[in-house]
């Protein structure tokens, strides 16, 4: 008989303790003592997921298990082992009971190790008091979590209301130029960061813009720069600001009305759309000031005057200029290629090279790639479609079938999660309507907003998976159609004169390129351009591009690269293309 062990705890910090080892060893010992085979094909671990709001069902392994039970992939008679019933759910009693009885009705035997109880259809039929005991456990689990949630909410509200008189500081978000002592009673300035910010403000007063300030700051080895963020413990990339170095966007954020620099704290809360909005009046002298107030207000006055003088810049044309946003990368370092308009000529330039970013360890330039003529790159990119055989880059039947199965599983899981979230949203709305306690209603409303945001994310992922599945099932038909469409739209772009229609064509073309290509790597020419050079043995090297050495394209669905090289060797009789 197969057994499945489900392990859950609420906070990530518990993984450092004994909870994981204790639950794992207890499950293994139970299986050994009762002659069960512990099935490890499903990794049923929700480490750091709360059962109070049902996240372990919507985002965790328990939801996968329940889905497998519904689909009959878990055989009746199998055993689900948990440490206690509160590992399965800390939701309201009816919700927890529905989940409990659903598992039992599916023919699964549920074992709780802490009290040695074993629940199945027959045991409950023989001794109905088991059901009463289980409901008691569920009610107690929910009440404990409910009480804890109320206390946390009340504590947080009290902290915000008494922020000036509280002994400890509120530390959910600390500015980059501050740290806090172990007792959380005092903020401490980081001198090296404050020095860098002060220099940014002085450069702004001297007339420099954010782009120029970022470039200059990145070339100063003795000045602090934002470090490259490490990946999280689960291997994911940081959400934002992880590439290191000064960016114009961060410079602008520091310069434009960032009152925390002069010690002012603005409390925030989540609005109905799940966005952080100001909550109450700003609180002065909460932080130690990072820069002099005089220079801060001088810069704000300069920014205000500049905004009145310059008026509204940019516009729809500027927003649609670069057809390769997000997909074009520097071939040397992987940095994003920025679109640079110099009037008569437009270029693409590696972000790290453009900002002259210095490697933190070696203090040497991370990348020194040159600029790329945008018009040249665009023409070469579209011209290559004429001789492209897309079939050689598509996966074979076995690989395609494996991908189809994988995507279908992802869609099934996502649709189950969506169903659970929709049910949770309806339950929360019902609770909000029924409750007369304003504090509890606010808590439910906050939970509702988070659940709606979570549902929307799952909807996006589901649509993306369905779109990819449709593309894979078409065996390249969609890519071929998009390539033909891109060629036709590109021709329209060259012939169109109306400015507004040009913008619409560019936006359409950019969307098509993103559908076709997952990434485009562009390698700038590494030496000074010469149309003809002696290559040796009487051969001549002809370079068809004066800024591009090579382009590598990876199409969606493909693991192979399409390599386009614009250097040719010619003798008296033949022209030969070199692939590197």
Coordinates of C-alpha atoms in Angstrom, one line a residue:
X1 CA 0.0 0.0 0.0
X2 CA 1.3 3.4 -0.9
X3 CA 1.7 6.3 1.5
X4 CA 2.3 10.0 0.9
X5 CA 3.8 12.3 3.5
X6 CA 2.6 15.9 3.5
X7 CA 4.9 18.4 5.4
X8 CA 4.0 22.0 6.0
X9 CA 5.1 24.9 8.2
X10 CA 4.1 28.5 8.1
X11 CA 7.2 30.6 8.1
X12 CA 10.5 30.2 6.0
X13 CA 12.5 30.6 9.2
X14 CA 11.2 27.2 10.5
X15 CA 13.3 25.5 7.9
X16 CA 16.3 26.5 10.0
X17 CA 14.8 24.6 13.0
X18 CA 13.7 21.1 13.7
X19 CA 10.3 21.1 12.0
X20 CA 11.3 19.6 8.7
X21 CA 13.5 16.9 10.2
X22 CA 10.9 16.0 12.8
X23 CA 8.0 15.6 10.3
X24 CA 10.1 13.7 7.8
X25 CA 11.5 11.1 10.3
X26 CA 8.1 10.6 11.9
X27 CA 6.6 9.8 8.5
X28 CA 9.4 7.3 7.6
X29 CA 9.1 5.6 10.9
X30 CA 5.3 5.2 10.6
X31 CA 5.6 3.6 7.1
X32 CA 8.3 1.2 8.3
X33 CA 6.2 0.2 11.3
X34 CA 3.0 -0.4 9.3
X35 CA 4.5 -1.9 6.2
X36 CA 3.7 1.0 3.9
X37 CA 5.7 2.1 0.8
X38 CA 6.4 5.8 1.0
X39 CA 5.9 7.3 -2.5
X40 CA 8.2 10.2 -3.2
X41 CA 7.2 10.8 -6.8
X42 CA 5.1 13.7 -5.4
X43 CA 7.2 16.2 -3.4
X44 CA 4.5 17.1 -0.8
X45 CA 6.3 19.9 1.0
X46 CA 4.9 23.4 1.6
X47 CA 7.7 25.1 3.5
X48 CA 6.8 28.6 4.6
X49 CA 3.2 28.5 3.3
X50 CA 0.3 29.5 5.6
X51 CA -2.7 27.2 5.9
X52 CA -4.8 30.1 7.4
X53 CA -5.5 31.7 4.0
X54 CA -5.3 28.5 2.0
X55 CA -2.1 29.4 0.2
X56 CA -0.9 25.8 0.5
X57 CA -3.8 24.8 -1.7
X58 CA -3.6 27.7 -4.2
X59 CA 0.1 27.9 -4.5
X60 CA 1.5 24.8 -2.8
X61 CA 2.0 21.0 -3.0
X62 CA -1.3 20.2 -1.1
X63 CA -3.3 21.6 -4.0
X64 CA -1.3 19.3 -6.5
X65 CA -2.1 16.3 -4.3
X66 CA -5.8 17.1 -4.0
X67 CA -5.9 17.5 -7.8
X68 CA -4.2 14.2 -8.3
X69 CA -6.8 12.6 -5.9
X70 CA -9.7 14.1 -7.9
X71 CA -8.2 12.8 -11.2
X72 CA -7.7 9.3 -9.8
X73 CA -3.9 9.5 -10.1
X74 CA -3.7 8.7 -6.3
X75 CA -5.3 5.2 -5.9
X76 CA -8.1 4.7 -3.3
X77 CA -6.7 3.0 -0.3
X78 CA -3.6 5.1 -0.3
X79 CA -2.5 6.8 2.9
X80 CA -1.8 10.5 3.5
X81 CA 0.4 11.1 6.5
X82 CA 0.5 14.5 8.3
X83 CA 1.9 15.5 11.7
X84 CA -1.5 17.0 12.8
X85 CA -4.7 18.2 11.2
X86 CA -3.6 21.8 11.4
X87 CA -0.9 21.0 8.9
X88 CA -3.7 20.4 6.4
X89 CA -5.8 23.5 7.1
X90 CA -6.2 26.4 9.5
X91 CA -9.1 27.8 7.5
X92 CA -12.6 28.3 9.0
X93 CA -14.2 25.1 10.2
X94 CA -16.5 24.5 7.2
X95 CA -13.8 25.0 4.7
X96 CA -11.4 22.7 6.6
X97 CA -14.1 20.1 7.1
X98 CA -15.0 20.1 3.3
X99 CA -11.3 19.4 2.5
X100 CA -11.1 16.7 5.2
X101 CA -14.2 14.9 4.1
X102 CA -13.2 15.3 0.4
X103 CA -10.0 13.4 1.1
X104 CA -11.8 10.6 3.0
X105 CA -14.6 10.3 0.5
X106 CA -12.0 9.8 -2.3
X107 CA -10.9 6.6 -0.5
X108 CA -7.8 8.0 1.1
X109 CA -6.9 7.1 4.6
X110 CA -5.6 10.1 6.6
X111 CA -3.1 9.5 9.4
X112 CA -2.2 12.1 12.0
X113 CA 1.1 11.2 13.7
X114 CA 0.9 13.5 16.7
X115 CA -2.2 11.8 18.2
X116 CA -2.0 8.5 16.4
X117 CA -5.4 8.9 14.8
X118 CA -6.3 7.1 11.5
X119 CA -9.3 8.4 9.6
X120 CA -11.1 6.6 6.7
X121 CA -14.7 5.8 5.7
X122 CA -14.9 2.6 7.7
X123 CA -13.3 4.1 10.9
X124 CA -15.7 7.0 10.9
X125 CA -18.6 4.7 10.2
X126 CA -17.6 2.5 13.1
X127 CA -16.8 5.4 15.4
X128 CA -18.5 8.7 14.4
X129 CA -16.9 10.5 17.4
X130 CA -13.8 10.6 15.2
X131 CA -15.6 13.3 13.2
X132 CA -16.4 15.3 16.3
X133 CA -12.8 15.1 17.4
X134 CA -11.5 16.2 14.0
X135 CA -14.0 19.2 13.9
X136 CA -12.7 20.2 17.4
X137 CA -9.1 20.2 16.1
X138 CA -10.1 22.2 13.0
X139 CA -12.0 24.8 15.1
X140 CA -9.1 25.2 17.5
X141 CA -6.6 25.6 14.6
X142 CA -8.6 28.3 13.0
X143 CA -9.2 30.2 16.3
X144 CA -5.5 30.1 17.0
X145 CA -4.6 31.6 13.6
X146 CA -7.5 34.1 13.8
X147 CA -6.3 35.3 17.2
X148 CA -2.8 35.6 16.0
X149 CA -3.9 37.5 12.8
X150 CA -5.9 40.0 14.9
X151 CA -3.0 40.5 17.3
X152 CA -0.6 41.1 14.4
X153 CA -2.9 43.6 12.7
X154 CA -3.6 45.4 16.0
X155 CA 0.2 45.5 16.8
X156 CA 0.9 47.0 13.3
X157 CA -1.8 49.6 13.7
X158 CA -0.5 50.5 17.1
X159 CA 3.0 50.9 15.7
X160 CA 1.9 53.2 13.0
X161 CA -0.2 55.3 15.4
X162 CA 2.5 55.6 17.9
X163 CA 5.5 55.7 15.5
X164 CA 7.1 58.7 17.3
X165 CA 6.8 57.4 20.8
X166 CA 7.4 53.7 20.2
X167 CA 10.6 52.2 21.7
X168 CA 11.3 50.1 18.6
X169 CA 11.3 51.3 14.9
X170 CA 9.0 50.1 12.2
X171 CA 11.3 48.1 9.9
X172 CA 9.3 46.6 7.1
X173 CA 11.2 48.7 4.6
X174 CA 14.5 50.5 5.4
X175 CA 16.0 52.9 2.9
X176 CA 19.3 51.8 1.2
X177 CA 21.4 54.4 3.1
X178 CA 20.3 53.1 6.5
X179 CA 20.7 50.1 8.7
X180 CA 19.3 49.4 12.2
X181 CA 20.8 48.1 15.5
X182 CA 20.0 44.7 16.9
X183 CA 17.5 46.1 19.3
X184 CA 15.6 47.8 16.5
X185 CA 15.6 51.0 18.5
X186 CA 17.9 53.2 16.3
X187 CA 18.5 53.7 12.6
X188 CA 22.2 54.1 11.7
X189 CA 23.5 55.9 8.6
X190 CA 25.8 54.2 6.1
X191 CA 28.5 56.8 5.5
X192 CA 29.6 55.5 2.1
X193 CA 26.1 55.5 0.7
X194 CA 25.3 59.0 2.1
X195 CA 28.5 60.3 0.5
X196 CA 27.4 58.9 -2.9
X197 CA 23.9 60.5 -2.6
X198 CA 25.4 63.8 -1.6
X199 CA 27.6 63.7 -4.7
X200 CA 24.6 62.9 -6.8
X201 CA 22.8 66.0 -5.5
X202 CA 25.8 68.2 -6.1
X203 CA 26.1 67.0 -9.6
X204 CA 22.5 67.8 -10.2
X205 CA 23.0 71.3 -8.9
X206 CA 25.9 71.6 -11.4
X207 CA 23.5 70.9 -14.2
X208 CA 24.1 67.2 -14.9
X209 CA 21.1 65.0 -15.9
X210 CA 20.4 61.5 -14.5
X211 CA 22.0 59.7 -17.4
X212 CA 25.2 61.6 -17.1
X213 CA 25.3 61.3 -13.3
X214 CA 24.9 57.5 -13.6
X215 CA 27.7 57.2 -16.1
X216 CA 30.1 59.3 -14.0
X217 CA 29.3 57.6 -10.8
X218 CA 29.8 54.2 -12.3
X219 CA 33.4 55.2 -13.3
X220 CA 34.4 56.2 -9.7
X221 CA 36.0 53.2 -8.0
X222 CA 36.1 55.0 -4.7
X223 CA 32.4 55.8 -4.6
X224 CA 29.7 53.4 -3.4
X225 CA 27.6 51.8 -6.1
X226 CA 24.5 49.6 -5.7
X227 CA 25.7 46.0 -5.7
X228 CA 24.5 43.2 -7.8
X229 CA 21.9 41.3 -5.8
X230 CA 22.3 37.6 -5.2
X231 CA 19.7 35.1 -6.2
X232 CA 17.2 34.1 -3.5
X233 CA 17.6 30.7 -1.7
X234 CA 15.2 29.1 -4.2
X235 CA 17.3 30.2 -7.1
X236 CA 15.0 33.0 -8.3
X237 CA 16.3 36.3 -9.6
X238 CA 15.6 39.4 -7.5
X239 CA 12.4 41.2 -8.6
X240 CA 14.1 44.5 -9.3
X241 CA 17.4 46.4 -9.0
X242 CA 19.5 43.3 -9.2
X243 CA 21.9 44.2 -12.0
X244 CA 24.1 46.5 -9.9
X245 CA 25.6 49.9 -10.6
X246 CA 23.9 53.3 -10.8
X247 CA 21.0 53.7 -13.2
X248 CA 19.4 56.9 -14.4
X249 CA 16.0 55.6 -13.0
X250 CA 17.5 55.1 -9.5
X251 CA 19.2 58.5 -9.7
X252 CA 15.9 60.1 -10.6
X253 CA 14.1 58.3 -7.8
X254 CA 16.6 59.7 -5.3
X255 CA 16.4 63.3 -6.7
X256 CA 12.7 63.7 -7.1
X257 CA 11.0 64.4 -3.8
X258 CA 12.5 61.5 -1.8
X259 CA 11.8 63.1 1.6
X260 CA 13.2 60.1 3.5
X261 CA 16.6 61.5 2.7
X262 CA 15.9 64.4 5.1
X263 CA 14.4 62.2 7.8
X264 CA 10.7 62.3 6.9
X265 CA 8.7 59.0 7.1
X266 CA 5.5 58.6 5.2
X267 CA 3.4 55.6 6.5
X268 CA 1.7 53.6 3.7
X269 CA -1.1 51.1 3.5
X270 CA -2.6 48.9 0.7
X271 CA -5.5 50.3 -1.2
X272 CA -8.4 48.4 -2.8
X273 CA -6.3 47.6 -5.9
X274 CA -3.4 46.2 -3.8
X275 CA -1.2 49.3 -4.3
X276 CA 0.8 51.1 -1.6
X277 CA -0.7 54.5 -0.9
X278 CA 0.1 57.1 1.7
X279 CA -1.6 56.6 5.1
X280 CA -1.8 59.7 7.3
X281 CA 0.5 62.7 7.5
X282 CA 4.3 62.5 7.0
X283 CA 6.3 62.2 10.2
X284 CA 9.4 64.4 10.4
X285 CA 12.7 63.5 12.1
X286 CA 11.9 59.8 12.0
X287 CA 15.1 58.9 10.1
X288 CA 18.5 60.5 10.6
X289 CA 19.0 62.9 7.6
X290 CA 21.2 61.4 4.9
X291 CA 22.0 64.8 3.3
X292 CA 21.8 68.5 4.2
X293 CA 18.3 69.9 4.0
X294 CA 19.5 73.0 2.2
X295 CA 21.0 71.1 -0.8
X296 CA 17.9 68.9 -0.9
X297 CA 15.5 71.8 -1.3
X298 CA 17.8 73.5 -3.8
X299 CA 17.6 70.5 -6.0
X300 CA 13.8 70.2 -5.7
X301 CA 13.6 73.9 -6.8
X302 CA 15.8 73.2 -9.8
X303 CA 13.7 70.2 -10.8
X304 CA 10.5 72.1 -10.5
X305 CA 11.9 75.0 -12.6
X306 CA 13.1 72.5 -15.3
X307 CA 9.7 70.8 -15.5
X308 CA 8.0 74.1 -16.2
X309 CA 10.6 75.1 -18.8
X310 CA 10.8 71.8 -20.7
X311 CA 7.1 70.9 -20.8
X312 CA 6.0 67.4 -21.8
X313 CA 8.7 65.3 -23.5
X314 CA 8.6 62.0 -25.3
X315 CA 5.3 61.0 -26.8
X316 CA 3.8 58.1 -28.6
X317 CA 6.5 58.0 -31.3
X318 CA 9.3 57.8 -28.7
X319 CA 7.5 55.0 -27.0
X320 CA 7.4 52.9 -30.1
X321 CA 10.8 53.6 -31.5
X322 CA 12.7 50.5 -30.6
X323 CA 11.2 47.4 -32.2
X324 CA 13.5 45.1 -30.2
X325 CA 12.8 46.2 -26.7
X326 CA 13.4 43.3 -24.1
X327 CA 14.6 40.8 -26.7
X328 CA 17.8 42.4 -28.0
X329 CA 20.8 41.7 -25.8
X330 CA 24.6 42.4 -26.0
X331 CA 26.3 39.3 -27.2
X332 CA 29.4 40.0 -25.1
X333 CA 27.9 40.4 -21.6
X334 CA 24.1 39.8 -21.9
X335 CA 23.3 43.3 -21.0
X336 CA 20.2 45.1 -22.4
X337 CA 20.7 47.0 -25.6
X338 CA 19.5 50.6 -25.1
X339 CA 18.0 52.7 -27.9
X340 CA 19.9 55.9 -28.4
X341 CA 18.7 58.7 -30.7
X342 CA 21.3 61.2 -31.7
X343 CA 19.2 63.0 -34.3
X344 CA 20.7 62.1 -37.6
X345 CA 21.7 58.6 -36.5
X346 CA 20.2 56.1 -34.1
X347 CA 22.1 53.4 -32.2
X348 CA 21.8 50.4 -29.9
X349 CA 24.3 50.3 -27.1
X350 CA 25.0 47.8 -24.4
X351 CA 23.7 49.1 -21.1
X352 CA 26.8 48.1 -19.1
X353 CA 29.1 49.5 -21.7
X354 CA 27.1 52.7 -22.0
X355 CA 27.1 53.3 -18.2
X356 CA 30.8 52.3 -18.1
X357 CA 29.9 50.0 -15.3
X358 CA 32.9 48.7 -13.2
X359 CA 33.0 45.1 -12.0
X360 CA 32.8 45.1 -8.2
X361 CA 35.7 42.7 -7.7
X362 CA 38.2 43.6 -10.5
X363 CA 37.2 47.3 -10.7
X364 CA 37.5 46.9 -14.5
X365 CA 34.9 47.6 -17.2
X366 CA 32.4 44.8 -17.3
X367 CA 31.8 45.4 -21.0
X368 CA 33.2 47.8 -23.6
X369 CA 31.1 46.8 -26.6
X370 CA 30.7 49.6 -29.2
X371 CA 27.5 51.0 -30.6
X372 CA 25.4 49.3 -33.3
X373 CA 23.7 51.2 -36.1
X374 CA 20.0 50.6 -35.5
X375 CA 18.9 51.0 -39.1
X376 CA 21.6 48.6 -40.2
X377 CA 20.6 46.0 -37.6
X378 CA 16.9 46.3 -38.5
X379 CA 17.5 45.7 -42.2
X380 CA 19.9 42.8 -41.7
X381 CA 17.4 41.2 -39.2
X382 CA 14.5 41.3 -41.7
X383 CA 16.5 40.5 -44.7
X384 CA 17.6 37.2 -43.1
X385 CA 14.0 36.0 -43.1
X386 CA 14.1 35.5 -46.9
X387 CA 16.6 32.6 -46.6
X388 CA 15.4 31.2 -43.3
X389 CA 14.3 27.6 -43.1
X390 CA 12.4 27.5 -39.8
X391 CA 12.0 23.7 -39.8
X392 CA 15.7 23.1 -38.9
X393 CA 15.2 25.0 -35.7
X394 CA 12.0 23.3 -34.5
X395 CA 12.0 20.3 -32.0
X396 CA 11.4 16.8 -33.2
X397 CA 8.2 14.8 -32.6
X398 CA 9.3 13.2 -29.3
X399 CA 10.6 16.5 -27.9
X400 CA 7.4 18.3 -29.0
X401 CA 5.1 15.7 -27.4
X402 CA 7.0 15.9 -24.1
X403 CA 6.6 19.7 -24.2
X404 CA 2.9 19.4 -25.0
X405 CA 2.4 17.1 -22.0
X406 CA 4.4 19.4 -19.7
X407 CA 2.4 22.4 -20.8
X408 CA -0.9 20.6 -20.4
X409 CA 0.0 19.6 -16.8
X410 CA 0.9 23.2 -16.1
X411 CA -2.5 24.4 -17.5
X412 CA -4.4 21.8 -15.5
X413 CA -2.6 22.8 -12.3
X414 CA -3.1 26.5 -13.0
X415 CA -6.8 26.0 -13.7
X416 CA -7.3 24.1 -10.5
X417 CA -5.5 26.9 -8.6
X418 CA -7.8 29.5 -10.3
X419 CA -10.9 27.5 -9.2
X420 CA -9.6 27.4 -5.6
X421 CA -8.9 31.2 -5.7
X422 CA -12.3 32.0 -7.1
X423 CA -13.9 30.0 -4.3
X424 CA -11.7 31.8 -1.8
X425 CA -12.7 35.2 -3.2
X426 CA -16.4 34.3 -2.9
X427 CA -15.9 33.1 0.7
X428 CA -14.1 36.3 1.6
X429 CA -16.8 38.5 0.0
X430 CA -19.5 36.6 2.0
X431 CA -17.6 37.1 5.2
X432 CA -17.2 40.8 4.6
X433 CA -21.0 41.1 4.0
X434 CA -21.8 39.1 7.1
X435 CA -19.4 40.6 9.7
X436 CA -20.4 43.5 11.8
X437 CA -16.9 44.0 13.3
X438 CA -15.1 46.7 11.3
X439 CA -11.6 45.5 12.3
X440 CA -12.4 42.0 11.1
X441 CA -14.0 43.4 7.9
X442 CA -10.8 45.3 7.2
X443 CA -8.7 42.2 7.7
X444 CA -11.0 40.2 5.3
X445 CA -10.8 43.0 2.8
X446 CA -7.0 43.0 2.9
X447 CA -7.1 39.2 2.3
X448 CA -9.5 39.7 -0.5
X449 CA -7.3 42.2 -2.3
X450 CA -4.3 39.8 -2.0
X451 CA -6.3 36.9 -3.3
X452 CA -7.6 38.8 -6.3
X453 CA -4.0 39.9 -7.1
X454 CA -2.9 36.3 -6.8
X455 CA -5.8 35.1 -9.0
X456 CA -4.8 37.7 -11.7
X457 CA -1.2 36.4 -11.7
X458 CA -2.4 32.8 -12.2
X459 CA -4.7 34.0 -15.0
X460 CA -1.7 35.6 -16.8
X461 CA 0.4 32.4 -16.4
X462 CA -2.5 30.2 -17.6
X463 CA -3.0 32.3 -20.7
X464 CA 0.7 32.3 -21.4
X465 CA 0.9 28.5 -21.1
X466 CA -2.2 28.1 -23.4
X467 CA -0.7 30.4 -26.0
X468 CA 2.6 28.4 -25.9
X469 CA 0.8 25.1 -26.1
X470 CA -1.1 26.3 -29.2
X471 CA 2.2 27.4 -30.7
X472 CA 3.9 24.1 -30.0
X473 CA 0.9 22.0 -31.3
X474 CA 1.0 24.0 -34.5
X475 CA 4.5 22.6 -35.2
X476 CA 5.9 26.0 -36.3
X477 CA 2.9 27.0 -38.3
X478 CA 2.3 30.1 -36.1
X479 CA 6.0 31.1 -36.3
X480 CA 6.0 30.8 -40.1
X481 CA 2.8 32.9 -40.3
X482 CA 4.3 35.5 -37.9
X483 CA 7.5 35.7 -40.0
X484 CA 5.5 36.3 -43.2
X485 CA 3.4 38.9 -41.3
X486 CA 6.6 40.6 -40.0
X487 CA 8.0 40.9 -43.5
X488 CA 4.7 42.4 -44.8
X489 CA 4.4 44.8 -41.9
X490 CA 8.0 45.9 -42.2
X491 CA 7.4 46.7 -45.9
X492 CA 4.4 48.9 -44.8
X493 CA 6.7 50.6 -42.3
X494 CA 9.1 51.6 -45.0
X495 CA 6.4 53.0 -47.3
X496 CA 4.2 54.7 -44.7
X497 CA 4.5 58.5 -44.3
X498 CA 1.7 59.3 -41.8
X499 CA 3.3 59.7 -38.3
X500 CA 0.5 58.3 -36.3
X501 CA 0.2 55.2 -38.6
X502 CA 3.9 54.7 -38.3
X503 CA 3.5 54.5 -34.6
X504 CA 0.7 51.9 -34.9
X505 CA 2.8 49.8 -37.4
X506 CA 5.8 49.9 -35.1
X507 CA 3.8 48.7 -32.1
X508 CA 2.3 45.9 -34.1
X509 CA 5.7 44.9 -35.5
X510 CA 7.3 44.9 -32.0
X511 CA 4.6 42.6 -30.8
X512 CA 5.2 40.2 -33.7
X513 CA 9.0 40.2 -33.0
X514 CA 8.4 39.2 -29.4
X515 CA 6.2 36.3 -30.5
X516 CA 8.8 35.1 -32.9
X517 CA 12.0 35.5 -30.9
X518 CA 12.8 34.7 -27.3
X519 CA 16.2 36.5 -27.5
X520 CA 18.4 38.2 -30.0
X521 CA 22.1 38.5 -29.3
X522 CA 24.0 41.2 -31.2
X523 CA 27.8 41.2 -31.3
X524 CA 29.3 44.6 -32.3
X525 CA 32.3 44.8 -34.6
X526 CA 35.4 44.6 -32.3
X527 CA 37.8 46.5 -34.6
X528 CA 37.7 49.6 -36.7
X529 CA 35.6 49.1 -39.7
X530 CA 37.3 48.3 -43.0
X531 CA 35.2 47.2 -46.0
X532 CA 38.0 45.1 -47.4
X533 CA 41.0 43.5 -45.6
X534 CA 43.7 41.0 -46.6
X535 CA 42.9 37.7 -44.9
X536 CA 46.0 35.8 -46.0
X537 CA 46.8 33.3 -48.9
X538 CA 45.4 35.8 -51.4
X539 CA 42.0 35.9 -49.8
X540 CA 40.1 39.1 -49.0
X541 CA 37.8 39.7 -46.0
X542 CA 34.7 41.6 -46.9
X543 CA 32.6 43.0 -44.0
X544 CA 29.0 43.7 -45.0
X545 CA 28.3 45.6 -41.8
X546 CA 30.3 48.5 -40.4
X547 CA 29.0 48.0 -36.8
X548 CA 27.9 44.4 -36.5
X549 CA 30.0 41.3 -36.5
X550 CA 27.4 38.6 -35.7
X551 CA 23.8 38.1 -34.7
X552 CA 22.4 35.1 -32.9
X553 CA 18.6 34.5 -32.8
X554 CA 16.8 32.0 -30.7
X555 CA 13.2 31.5 -31.9
X556 CA 10.4 30.6 -29.5
X557 CA 10.1 26.7 -29.3
X558 CA 13.7 26.3 -30.4
X559 CA 16.8 25.4 -28.4
X560 CA 19.1 26.0 -31.4
X561 CA 20.5 29.4 -32.4
X562 CA 20.2 31.0 -35.8
X563 CA 23.6 32.5 -36.5
X564 CA 24.0 35.4 -38.9
X565 CA 27.6 36.4 -39.7
X566 CA 28.3 39.4 -42.0
X567 CA 31.9 38.7 -42.7
X568 CA 32.7 37.1 -46.0
X569 CA 35.9 35.7 -47.5
X570 CA 36.3 36.1 -51.3
X571 CA 38.9 34.9 -53.8
X572 CA 38.7 35.2 -57.6
X573 CA 36.0 32.7 -58.1
X574 CA 33.7 32.3 -55.0
X575 CA 32.0 34.0 -52.1
X576 CA 31.9 32.0 -48.9
X577 CA 30.0 32.8 -45.6
X578 CA 31.9 32.0 -42.4
X579 CA 29.9 30.7 -39.4
X580 CA 31.5 31.0 -35.9

